[in-house]
PDB file of C-alpha atoms in Angstrom:
ATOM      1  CA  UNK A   1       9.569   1.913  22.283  1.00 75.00           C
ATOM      2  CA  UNK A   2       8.080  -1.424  22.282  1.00 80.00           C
ATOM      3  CA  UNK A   3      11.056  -3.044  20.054  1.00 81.00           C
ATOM      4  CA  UNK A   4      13.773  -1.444  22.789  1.00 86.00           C
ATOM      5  CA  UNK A   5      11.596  -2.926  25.261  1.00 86.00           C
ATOM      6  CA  UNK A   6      11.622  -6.307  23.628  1.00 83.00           C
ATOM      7  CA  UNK A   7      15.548  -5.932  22.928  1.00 82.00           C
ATOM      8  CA  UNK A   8      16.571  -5.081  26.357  1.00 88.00           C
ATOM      9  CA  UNK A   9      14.805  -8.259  27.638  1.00 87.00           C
ATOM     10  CA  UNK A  10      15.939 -10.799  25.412  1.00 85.00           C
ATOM     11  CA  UNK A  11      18.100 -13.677  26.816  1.00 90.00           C
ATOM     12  CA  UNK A  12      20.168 -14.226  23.476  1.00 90.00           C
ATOM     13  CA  UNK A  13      20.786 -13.260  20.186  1.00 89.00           C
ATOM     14  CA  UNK A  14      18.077 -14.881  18.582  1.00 89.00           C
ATOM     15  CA  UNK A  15      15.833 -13.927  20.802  1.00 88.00           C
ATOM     16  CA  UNK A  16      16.861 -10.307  19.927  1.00 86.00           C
ATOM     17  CA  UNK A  17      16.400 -11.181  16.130  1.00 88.00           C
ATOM     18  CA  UNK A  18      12.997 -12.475  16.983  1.00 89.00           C
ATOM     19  CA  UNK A  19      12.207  -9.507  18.476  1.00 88.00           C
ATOM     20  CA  UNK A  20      12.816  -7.196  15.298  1.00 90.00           C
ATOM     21  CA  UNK A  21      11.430  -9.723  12.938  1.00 90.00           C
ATOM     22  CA  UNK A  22       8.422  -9.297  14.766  1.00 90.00           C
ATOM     23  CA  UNK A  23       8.243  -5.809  15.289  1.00 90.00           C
ATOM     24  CA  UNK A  24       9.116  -5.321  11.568  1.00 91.00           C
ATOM     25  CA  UNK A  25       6.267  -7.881  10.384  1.00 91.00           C
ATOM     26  CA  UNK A  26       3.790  -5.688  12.501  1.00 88.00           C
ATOM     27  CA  UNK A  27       4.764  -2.220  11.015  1.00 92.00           C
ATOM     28  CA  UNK A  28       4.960  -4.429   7.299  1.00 93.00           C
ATOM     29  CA  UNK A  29       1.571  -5.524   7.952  1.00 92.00           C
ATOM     30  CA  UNK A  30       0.057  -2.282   8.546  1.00 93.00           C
ATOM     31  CA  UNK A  31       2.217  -0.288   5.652  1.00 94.00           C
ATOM     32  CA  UNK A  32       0.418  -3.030   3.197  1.00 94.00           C
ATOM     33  CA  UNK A  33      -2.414  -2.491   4.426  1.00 94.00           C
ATOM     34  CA  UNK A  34      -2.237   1.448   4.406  1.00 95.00           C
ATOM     35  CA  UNK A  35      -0.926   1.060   0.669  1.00 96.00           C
ATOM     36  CA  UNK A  36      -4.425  -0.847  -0.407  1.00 95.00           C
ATOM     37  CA  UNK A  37      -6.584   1.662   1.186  1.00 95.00           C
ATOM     38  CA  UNK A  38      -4.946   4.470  -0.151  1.00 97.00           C
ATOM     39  CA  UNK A  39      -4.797   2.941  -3.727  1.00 96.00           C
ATOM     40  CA  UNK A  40      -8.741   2.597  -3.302  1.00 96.00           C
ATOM     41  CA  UNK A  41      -8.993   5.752  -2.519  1.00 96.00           C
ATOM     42  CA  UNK A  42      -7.246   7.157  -5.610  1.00 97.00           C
ATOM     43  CA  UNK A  43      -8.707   4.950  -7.955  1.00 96.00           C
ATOM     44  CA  UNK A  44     -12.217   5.857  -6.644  1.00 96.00           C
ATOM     45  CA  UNK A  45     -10.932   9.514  -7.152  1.00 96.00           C
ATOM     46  CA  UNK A  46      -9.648   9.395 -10.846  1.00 96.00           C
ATOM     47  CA  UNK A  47     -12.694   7.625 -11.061  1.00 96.00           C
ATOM     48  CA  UNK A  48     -14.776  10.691 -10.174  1.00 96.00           C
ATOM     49  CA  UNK A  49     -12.436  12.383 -12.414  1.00 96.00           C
ATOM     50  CA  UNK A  50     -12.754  10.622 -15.689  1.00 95.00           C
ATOM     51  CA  UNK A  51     -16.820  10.423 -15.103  1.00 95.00           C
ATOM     52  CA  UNK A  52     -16.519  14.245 -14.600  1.00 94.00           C
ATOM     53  CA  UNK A  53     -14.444  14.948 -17.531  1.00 94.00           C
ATOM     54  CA  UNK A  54     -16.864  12.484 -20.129  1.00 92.00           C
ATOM     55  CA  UNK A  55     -19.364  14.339 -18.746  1.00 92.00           C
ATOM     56  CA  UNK A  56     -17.773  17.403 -19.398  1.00 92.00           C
ATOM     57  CA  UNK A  57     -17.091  16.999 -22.991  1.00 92.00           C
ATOM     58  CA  UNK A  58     -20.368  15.710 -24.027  1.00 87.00           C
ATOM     59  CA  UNK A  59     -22.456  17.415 -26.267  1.00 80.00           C
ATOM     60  CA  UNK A  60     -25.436  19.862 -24.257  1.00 72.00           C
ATOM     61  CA  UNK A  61     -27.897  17.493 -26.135  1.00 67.00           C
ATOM     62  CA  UNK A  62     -26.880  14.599 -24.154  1.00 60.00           C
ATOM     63  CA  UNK A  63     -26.686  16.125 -20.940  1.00 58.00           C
ATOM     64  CA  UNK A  64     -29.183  14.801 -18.779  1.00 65.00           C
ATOM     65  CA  UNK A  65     -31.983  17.186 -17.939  1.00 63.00           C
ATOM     66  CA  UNK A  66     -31.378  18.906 -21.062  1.00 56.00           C
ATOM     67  CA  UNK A  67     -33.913  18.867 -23.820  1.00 54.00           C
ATOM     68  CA  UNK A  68     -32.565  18.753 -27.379  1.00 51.00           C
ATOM     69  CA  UNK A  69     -34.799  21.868 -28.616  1.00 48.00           C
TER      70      UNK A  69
END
């Protein structure tokens, strides 16, 4: 992998520690931004959900479309 890759070629300890720090902030990076995307996703969904449900438990009168005679 890229982080053995980086590890094998480092001249020193730090440089080793530098190498995982980065490879960790990249993987972080993309995990966070994973995480917002699928939170939009659900919220947009329970969204659709509760808008279904109201929908759902309103009287036929007030359905749209529907005439009240």
């Amino acid at each position: 992998t890229e982080l053995l890759t980086a590890l094998e070629s480092a001249q020193s300890e730090n440089e080793r520690y530098k190498a995982a720090l980065e490879y960790a902030d990249g993987h972080l990076y993309t995990l966070v931004n994973t995480i917002g995307v699928v939170k939009a996703r659900v919220r947009s969904h329970l969204m659709k959900a509760v808008t279904g449900i109201k929908q759902a438990l309103k009287p036929e009168e007030e359905l749209p479309g529907k005439s009240g005679n």
